[in-house]
Amino acid sequence: MNMKKYLLTVILLPVMFCLVPPDAGAVEGSLKVASVFTDHLVLQRDTTVMVWGWADPGSKVTVKGSWGRKSVSHAAADTDGRWECYIETPEAGGPYSLSVAAGKEEIVLKDVMSGEVWLCTGQSNMEMFVSGFSGQPVEGGAEAVLDAPEYSEMIRVFNIKAAKEQEPLESVDAAWERTDSKVTSGISAVAYFFAKRLTKSLGVPVGIISSPWGGCRLEPWMSREWLDKSVRSGLSEAQYKAILDRREVDGKSPRQLATMYNSRMYPVKGYALRGFLWYQGCANLADNTFYNRLQAGMVECWRNMWKDRENRMPFYFVTIAPFAYGNDCDDVARAFFVENQLSSLDIIPNSGAAVTESLGDKGCIHPAKKQEVADQLALLALERTYNVKTGLGSGFPYPERIIFPSNSTLSPCMVRHSGFEVELLRGKEANGEIKIRFANTKAGVGHLSVFGAEVKGFEVAGPDRVFHPVKAVSNRYDVILDCSQIADPVAVRYAFHNCSDSDLTSTFGVPVPSFRTDNWSE
C-alpha cells in the first residue's frame, strides 16, 4: 500500500465505523408502561382498571390479561405518545400475566395478582418500619419479619421514595415487591399489619402503595387548585398566605404546597385503589382550628385524581398519639388538635378514624403499638368497606349522654366538638356524681371483665374553669365520676392534655378519644 492510500484509509476508517447503525437490540423501544406497572403488581379485583403508558404517536396499543374474558383492550397513542387502556379484572387470585403490545414491541409483566389495593401515607408514624426505628421498637415486629415468607405471595408493596418536586412527575423509581422478610423489615408497620389482617380475614391478595415521609406537613400532599377550591374560604388571609409562602429546605421534611402531590401522588394517579390510609398531624400541630379543612381538601383532591365523584373510596386516618409535645405533658395543644382531627369526620364523606389515646408514649413520639392502630383501621375497612360483620363493630367508643347532678348550674344542651354529639343533662339529685353513658361499644367500656374498676384521665371544672382530677369508675356502658368536692360542676374533660395516664377503652381494647363538654378557648 502506498503512503497516499494508507493515509486515506486511516482518516476514513473511524468515519465508516460511525456510519454503521448500532445493533437494533440495543435501542430502547418507544413502548413504555407507567412506572407503577411492574412484575409482582396487584390489580384491584372485580373492576375496570386503567393501564397507561407511552408509545409512538398514533400507534395502536393492545393490553391483555392472561385471565381471559374481557381482559383485552385497544387504544391509540395520542400526539404526545400517551395511551390509556381499560380492562376488566378477575376475582381475587393469580398469579397472572399482563402484556402490552404495540407493533413488534411487547412488554410482559409477570406474577400479577388480583386483590385489594390501598394507598398508605403520612409522616413518620406511618413510615415507622416493621423492624422499628433505632432505639424505638415496634411490638410484634420481629415476629412479623420472621413470619413474612408465609404471606409474601399474598402481600405486595410498591414503596415510593421519590424526592420533593416542584412539578408533577409522570414516573417514579420504584417497583412492586413480594414481602419476604427483608422487604417486610423495611416497610411501614401500620400498612403491613393492616394488609396482613385483610389478607387473613378476606383470603385475598393485598397490595400496598406506600409513600410516607417523616415530619412532613399536610399541604405538600395536595395541589394549589384544591387548596383554593376546597380550603381557602375557611382560612384567614394570614393563614392562606403562610401556606403559599412556605418553601422547601434541602435536607428537611416536606413543607411546601404540592411537592409530595407532584412526586408521590401524581405518578400513581388513576391506578385503581380501594381506598386511602393516612397517619399524619404532628407537623401541623399548631393548625388546630383548621386542620380539619386541610384534611378534607386533601381528600377531595385525591378523590378527584381518581375520578371518584361519589366518594366511594374510603379515607381512614389515625389521630396523633399522646406525647410530651414541647416537653410539656400538661399542655392541651394535642387535645385540641385531636378534637379538630376528629371533627373532620363531619365534613369528609366515607371517612373513619383510628384512635391512639391509650396507645401513646409520653417519652417517644413513635409509639410501639402499631398493631393496635392497624387493627382499628382493618376493622373500619372490614365492617364499612367490605361489609364483613365481625361482631366487634368499628370505630371508637364515645360519650353520648352526660348527666350532671342537680346542684350544677349547667344549661342542658347538645355539644359537638369531635365528630360525635353529646347530650348534656342535669339529674334530679345532688348526689355528687356525673354519669357518662358511652355509645358505639358492643360490650361496654372499662378494663376487661372488671366492672366497677377505676379508670384514669377524667377532670371536672366549675364556672371558674379550673379543672380538677376526679375519681372515675366504669360500669358496663357508663363511667361514674365523683364530683362531690366541686360545688358547681359544669364541665368534664377526658385525657385533655398532651399526654396523661388516661386508660379508658372499650372491652375490646379500642381507646376512647380525648373529649370535652365545654366550649372554652385554649
XYZ file of C-alpha atoms in Angstrom:
522
model
C 0.000 0.000 0.000
C 1.462 3.361 -0.963
C 1.575 6.212 1.565
C -1.341 8.148 -0.008
C -3.742 5.159 0.202
C -2.595 4.376 3.750
C -3.328 7.895 4.967
C -6.755 7.890 3.274
C -7.643 4.611 4.996
C -6.548 5.882 8.422
C -8.630 9.034 8.012
C -11.815 7.370 6.704
C -11.902 4.249 8.890
C -13.271 5.982 12.031
C -15.866 7.760 9.915
C -17.027 4.459 8.386
C -17.447 2.944 11.858
C -19.522 5.931 12.946
C -21.862 5.419 9.972
C -22.596 1.791 10.849
C -26.033 1.665 12.666
C -25.963 0.224 16.208
C -27.361 -3.208 16.899
C -31.184 -2.987 16.885
C -31.419 -4.947 20.125
C -29.532 -2.205 21.979
C -32.036 0.519 21.060
C -34.568 1.254 23.779
C -38.085 0.724 22.453
C -40.625 3.528 22.310
C -43.296 1.431 24.084
C -43.404 2.051 27.829
C -45.826 1.398 30.685
C -46.266 3.716 33.654
C -43.757 3.018 36.409
C -46.425 1.604 38.737
C -46.830 -1.371 36.378
C -44.075 -3.882 37.156
C -43.729 -7.583 37.835
C -45.422 -8.708 41.107
C -48.071 -5.974 40.925
C -51.543 -6.236 42.477
C -54.549 -5.093 40.449
C -57.773 -4.066 42.146
C -60.093 -7.051 41.782
C -63.531 -7.277 40.128
C -63.485 -3.862 38.490
C -62.315 -1.931 35.441
C -58.750 -0.658 35.782
C -56.747 1.801 33.726
C -53.392 0.735 32.289
C -51.379 3.539 30.714
C -48.025 4.425 29.241
C -46.320 5.864 26.157
C -45.624 4.786 22.579
C -45.009 6.332 19.172
C -47.798 8.864 18.487
C -50.652 7.254 16.587
C -49.512 3.681 17.213
C -52.050 1.058 18.217
C -51.534 -0.409 21.691
C -53.094 -3.632 22.954
C -53.292 -4.603 26.618
C -54.216 -8.166 27.513
C -54.504 -10.040 30.781
C -53.973 -13.789 30.905
C -57.191 -14.311 32.868
C -59.231 -14.387 29.655
C -62.668 -12.932 29.026
C -62.882 -9.131 28.739
C -59.201 -8.765 29.553
C -58.251 -7.213 26.198
C -58.281 -3.512 25.373
C -57.005 -1.413 22.476
C -56.002 2.248 22.301
C -54.123 4.642 20.040
C -51.304 6.760 21.417
C -52.109 10.477 21.219
C -49.921 13.196 19.732
C -47.766 13.200 22.889
C -47.436 9.427 22.754
C -49.608 8.763 25.822
C -52.111 5.925 25.705
C -54.709 4.570 28.129
C -56.420 1.191 28.076
C -59.193 -0.087 30.321
C -59.537 -3.762 31.155
C -61.741 -5.766 33.482
C -60.012 -7.575 36.308
C -60.987 -11.002 37.641
C -61.968 -12.041 41.133
C -59.162 -12.348 43.645
C -56.402 -14.705 42.642
C -53.365 -15.248 40.496
C -50.631 -15.273 39.527
C -51.430 -13.938 36.062
C -49.505 -12.104 33.388
C -50.268 -8.758 31.749
C -48.994 -7.993 28.253
C -48.754 -4.644 26.471
C -48.005 -4.663 22.733
C -47.523 -2.047 20.005
C -46.367 -3.174 16.591
C -43.395 -5.522 17.075
C -42.788 -4.393 20.634
C -44.228 -6.201 23.638
C -43.883 -5.850 27.393
C -44.976 -8.765 29.568
C -45.483 -8.298 33.307
C -45.323 -11.493 35.339
C -46.579 -12.685 38.719
C -49.598 -10.356 38.633
C -52.214 -10.766 41.373
C -55.816 -9.605 41.568
C -56.853 -8.421 45.012
C -57.262 -5.324 47.184
C -55.097 -2.204 46.781
C -54.704 0.578 49.367
C -52.592 3.727 49.320
C -50.919 4.413 52.689
C -49.101 7.620 53.509
C -48.465 10.322 56.091
C -45.449 11.081 58.254
C -43.107 9.107 60.498
C -45.682 7.084 62.426
C -46.891 5.688 59.104
C -43.301 5.394 57.879
C -42.067 3.528 61.004
C -40.736 0.179 59.789
C -41.904 -3.234 60.903
C -38.403 -3.589 62.380
C -38.803 -0.223 64.132
C -36.504 2.786 64.229
C -33.155 2.988 66.010
C -33.865 2.626 69.723
C -37.614 2.615 69.011
C -39.107 -0.874 68.551
C -42.419 -1.997 67.129
C -44.222 -4.516 69.306
C -44.507 -7.794 67.391
C -42.151 -6.528 64.679
C -39.596 -9.325 64.948
C -42.312 -11.970 64.820
C -43.841 -10.338 61.741
C -40.486 -10.306 59.947
C -39.890 -13.974 60.759
C -43.402 -14.915 59.604
C -43.224 -12.782 56.439
C -42.397 -15.608 53.966
C -45.750 -17.215 54.795
C -47.536 -14.126 53.417
C -45.087 -12.949 50.752
C -47.166 -14.167 47.821
C -50.339 -12.544 49.133
C -48.938 -9.186 50.324
C -47.099 -6.937 47.864
C -45.766 -3.416 48.324
C -44.951 -0.532 45.970
C -42.686 1.641 48.124
C -42.317 5.191 46.767
C -39.326 7.189 47.981
C -39.257 9.965 45.387
C -37.848 13.347 46.388
C -39.807 16.584 46.664
C -40.717 18.060 43.277
C -41.938 21.436 42.059
C -43.739 19.990 39.016
C -45.782 16.779 38.629
C -43.788 13.633 37.804
C -45.042 11.013 35.386
C -42.782 8.250 36.744
C -41.046 7.145 39.930
C -38.123 4.830 40.584
C -39.978 2.054 42.411
C -41.233 -1.473 41.782
C -43.752 -3.880 43.256
C -42.139 -6.399 45.625
C -43.237 -9.516 47.418
C -42.988 -9.004 51.159
C -40.329 -11.526 52.110
C -38.528 -10.987 55.414
C -36.017 -8.492 54.033
C -38.660 -6.348 52.332
C -41.057 -6.565 55.273
C -38.489 -5.397 57.822
C -38.089 -2.080 55.965
C -41.686 -1.111 55.160
C -44.457 0.668 57.066
C -45.562 -1.346 60.101
C -49.088 0.123 60.100
C -49.507 -0.586 56.375
C -48.095 -4.103 56.631
C -50.119 -5.102 59.703
C -53.232 -3.683 58.014
C -52.561 -5.701 54.856
C -51.908 -8.835 56.896
C -55.244 -8.506 58.706
C -57.073 -8.009 55.417
C -55.497 -10.960 53.640
C -56.154 -13.213 56.639
C -59.768 -12.033 57.020
C -60.711 -11.827 53.339
C -58.434 -14.519 51.926
C -57.302 -12.263 49.067
C -54.015 -10.719 47.915
C -53.403 -7.186 49.188
C -51.265 -4.549 47.527
C -49.950 -1.531 49.443
C -48.752 1.640 47.729
C -46.653 3.199 50.489
C -45.169 6.706 50.394
C -44.865 8.311 53.880
C -42.186 10.860 54.769
C -41.293 11.603 58.402
C -42.038 15.103 59.615
C -43.978 16.175 56.516
C -46.776 18.719 56.706
C -50.158 18.035 55.115
C -50.105 20.807 52.493
C -47.424 19.160 50.291
C -49.866 16.306 49.602
C -52.467 18.465 47.841
C -52.443 20.737 44.800
C -52.835 24.524 44.701
C -56.070 24.032 42.752
C -57.723 22.146 45.607
C -56.314 24.408 48.296
C -58.081 27.286 46.536
C -61.237 25.345 45.700
C -61.862 23.488 48.963
C -59.918 25.176 51.748
C -59.246 28.858 51.117
C -62.729 30.107 52.032
C -62.268 28.756 55.554
C -58.853 30.342 56.120
C -57.858 33.820 57.118
C -55.694 35.722 54.670
C -52.728 35.280 57.037
C -53.255 31.516 57.215
C -53.618 31.227 53.430
C -50.539 33.375 52.795
C -48.494 31.318 55.289
C -49.262 28.162 53.315
C -48.305 29.746 49.991
C -45.123 31.291 51.392
C -43.633 28.057 52.781
C -40.645 26.800 50.833
C -38.742 23.542 50.919
C -35.351 23.461 52.628
C -32.728 20.969 51.459
C -32.453 18.044 53.813
C -35.652 18.954 55.655
C -39.081 17.331 55.752
C -41.644 18.388 53.126
C -43.413 21.661 53.899
C -44.225 23.368 50.591
C -47.629 23.105 48.963
C -47.940 20.331 46.322
C -44.376 18.943 46.428
C -45.497 15.489 47.615
C -48.552 15.643 45.378
C -46.137 16.141 42.491
C -43.615 13.433 43.361
C -45.582 10.723 45.144
C -49.269 11.041 44.262
C -49.222 12.170 40.628
C -47.137 9.239 39.293
C -49.766 6.721 40.501
C -52.804 8.884 39.745
C -55.583 6.679 38.440
C -54.059 3.341 39.460
C -57.135 1.501 40.699
C -57.384 1.520 44.505
C -59.892 0.544 47.138
C -59.063 3.452 49.443
C -56.622 5.591 51.437
C -54.949 5.282 54.854
C -53.457 8.450 56.386
C -51.389 8.919 59.564
C -50.131 12.496 59.914
C -50.638 15.569 62.040
C -47.711 16.229 64.364
C -46.107 18.644 61.892
C -49.389 20.599 61.680
C -49.990 20.685 65.446
C -50.286 24.490 65.520
C -53.116 24.377 62.963
C -55.641 23.067 65.466
C -58.508 25.276 64.288
C -58.391 24.496 60.573
C -56.543 21.184 60.129
C -59.936 19.538 59.527
C -60.475 21.727 56.451
C -56.970 20.996 55.169
C -57.567 17.272 55.557
C -60.954 17.483 53.848
C -59.457 19.466 50.964
C -56.665 16.935 50.543
C -59.175 14.077 50.383
C -61.218 15.950 47.772
C -58.010 16.464 45.798
C -57.148 12.758 45.927
C -60.631 11.564 45.052
C -60.656 13.957 42.116
C -57.350 12.454 40.922
C -59.068 9.060 40.876
C -62.275 10.493 39.326
C -64.202 9.415 42.410
C -67.085 11.863 42.246
C -69.311 9.768 44.511
C -66.849 9.464 47.433
C -66.700 5.715 47.116
C -63.041 5.485 48.087
C -62.863 5.405 51.897
C -60.469 7.631 53.806
C -59.357 6.212 57.156
C -56.966 8.224 59.315
C -55.179 7.963 62.667
C -55.233 10.556 65.442
C -51.882 11.747 66.765
C -50.775 9.874 69.867
C -50.098 11.235 73.353
C -46.563 12.631 73.710
C -44.831 15.405 75.660
C -45.029 17.912 72.798
C -42.926 20.922 73.713
C -41.656 18.855 76.667
C -44.962 19.577 78.409
C -47.369 16.750 79.194
C -49.851 19.056 80.919
C -50.342 21.367 77.944
C -53.587 20.906 75.973
C -52.382 21.601 72.410
C -52.567 17.953 71.331
C -56.059 17.512 72.763
C -57.394 20.497 70.827
C -55.666 19.189 67.707
C -57.181 15.693 68.068
C -60.574 17.335 68.566
C -60.106 19.159 65.277
C -58.870 15.993 63.557
C -61.970 14.092 64.627
C -64.270 16.938 63.601
C -63.209 16.236 60.004
C -65.438 13.134 60.210
C -68.339 15.585 59.834
C -67.018 17.057 56.585
C -65.304 14.113 54.854
C -67.834 11.627 53.477
C -66.964 7.940 53.844
C -64.279 8.505 56.468
C -63.288 6.907 59.756
C -60.697 7.320 62.479
C -58.390 5.077 64.487
C -57.765 6.467 67.978
C -54.413 6.302 69.787
C -55.388 7.797 73.162
C -54.159 4.931 75.353
C -51.521 3.738 72.862
C -49.020 6.588 73.133
C -45.713 7.033 74.908
C -45.002 10.354 76.606
C -41.269 9.860 76.055
C -41.377 8.722 72.415
C -43.244 10.316 69.538
C -43.225 6.928 67.762
C -45.240 4.579 69.991
C -44.517 0.869 69.652
C -48.161 -0.238 69.433
C -48.573 -0.200 65.666
C -50.503 -3.489 65.527
C -53.335 -1.965 67.579
C -53.532 1.008 65.200
C -53.599 -1.295 62.166
C -56.294 -3.433 63.766
C -58.574 -0.416 64.174
C -58.011 0.530 60.527
C -58.663 -3.056 59.452
C -61.906 -3.168 61.429
C -63.047 0.045 59.741
C -62.278 -1.476 56.352
C -63.826 -4.880 57.089
C -67.046 -3.541 58.595
C -67.617 -0.443 56.459
C -65.872 -1.109 53.157
C -66.180 -4.880 52.786
C -69.409 -5.306 54.784
C -67.910 -8.073 56.899
C -69.835 -8.394 60.163
C -67.106 -9.155 62.682
C -69.230 -8.777 65.784
C -66.681 -6.281 67.090
C -68.121 -3.182 65.458
C -65.932 -0.427 64.053
C -64.799 2.991 65.110
C -64.205 4.229 68.642
C -66.429 4.463 71.752
C -67.675 7.975 72.522
C -69.887 9.663 75.133
C -73.471 10.150 74.006
C -75.091 11.413 77.233
C -73.672 13.060 80.362
C -75.864 13.665 83.419
C -74.651 16.287 85.917
C -76.005 16.475 89.496
C -78.923 18.780 90.268
C -76.691 21.336 92.023
C -74.954 22.085 88.728
C -75.837 25.359 87.001
C -75.190 23.760 83.622
C -77.769 24.618 80.955
C -78.873 21.386 79.261
C -77.733 21.325 75.642
C -76.162 19.296 72.843
C -72.453 19.712 72.129
C -70.460 18.504 69.142
C -66.723 19.083 69.081
C -65.152 15.882 67.798
C -67.345 14.303 65.167
C -69.825 12.964 67.717
C -72.760 14.597 69.508
C -73.150 14.577 73.298
C -76.313 15.395 75.207
C -75.703 17.286 78.479
C -78.390 16.991 81.167
C -78.988 17.754 84.841
C -80.248 14.985 87.095
C -82.794 15.209 89.891
C -80.387 14.647 92.781
C -77.382 16.460 94.191
C -75.613 13.135 94.581
C -72.096 14.318 93.847
C -71.893 12.164 90.716
C -71.614 12.725 86.982
C -72.784 9.794 84.908
C -71.418 9.346 81.384
C -73.104 6.894 79.010
C -70.934 5.633 76.117
C -72.064 4.591 72.651
C -70.557 2.583 69.791
C -69.229 -0.100 72.089
C -70.638 -3.601 71.773
C -69.792 -4.785 75.275
C -69.212 -1.596 77.207
C -66.136 0.286 78.358
C -63.590 -0.326 81.076
C -60.977 -2.874 81.957
C -61.570 -6.327 80.588
C -64.017 -8.370 82.696
C -63.915 -5.901 85.592
C -66.979 -3.760 86.328
C -66.574 -1.020 88.900
C -62.862 -0.700 88.173
C -61.239 2.697 88.465
C -60.298 4.418 85.206
C -57.972 7.375 84.798
C -57.926 10.646 82.921
C -61.151 12.468 83.928
C -61.318 16.071 85.138
C -64.231 18.287 86.225
C -64.461 22.082 86.450
C -66.859 24.624 87.893
C -67.664 28.064 86.441
C -64.144 29.195 87.378
C -62.849 26.963 84.534
C -60.269 25.314 86.766
C -60.170 21.558 86.137
C -59.587 19.061 88.944
C -58.765 15.349 88.544
C -61.611 13.184 89.855
C -62.064 9.534 90.668
C -63.922 7.601 87.983
C -65.176 4.019 87.842
C -66.542 2.076 84.892
C -69.734 0.055 84.958
C -70.519 -1.576 81.614
C -71.669 1.274 79.333
C -71.270 4.005 81.957
C -68.474 5.788 83.753
C -69.342 7.420 87.095
C -67.326 10.470 88.185
C -67.038 11.611 91.796
C -67.526 15.377 91.653
C -68.541 15.790 95.312
C -65.612 18.129 96.013
C -66.697 20.610 93.330
C -69.518 22.953 94.407
C -70.912 23.601 90.947
C -69.685 21.053 88.378
C -70.384 22.328 84.858
C -67.717 20.781 82.576
C -65.999 17.432 82.002
C -62.803 16.695 80.155
C -61.173 13.349 79.456
C -57.490 12.890 78.515
C -57.406 16.536 77.527
C -53.642 17.020 77.664
C -50.598 16.323 75.523
C -50.172 13.128 77.499
C -51.684 11.638 80.626
C -52.317 8.305 82.271
C -55.800 8.025 80.706
C -56.716 4.403 80.077
C -60.398 4.108 79.123
C -61.106 1.711 76.270
C -63.898 -0.472 75.010
C -63.806 -4.004 76.379
C -62.268 -4.921 73.008
C -59.400 -2.521 73.691
C -60.347 0.363 71.364
C -59.378 3.650 73.074
C -61.880 6.363 73.929
C -60.571 9.609 72.398
C -59.915 12.770 74.392
C -63.080 14.875 74.659
C -64.586 17.858 76.486
C -68.063 19.255 77.148
C -67.091 22.931 77.428
C -66.575 25.443 74.631
C -63.838 27.372 76.392
C -60.910 28.520 74.299
C -57.461 27.006 74.568
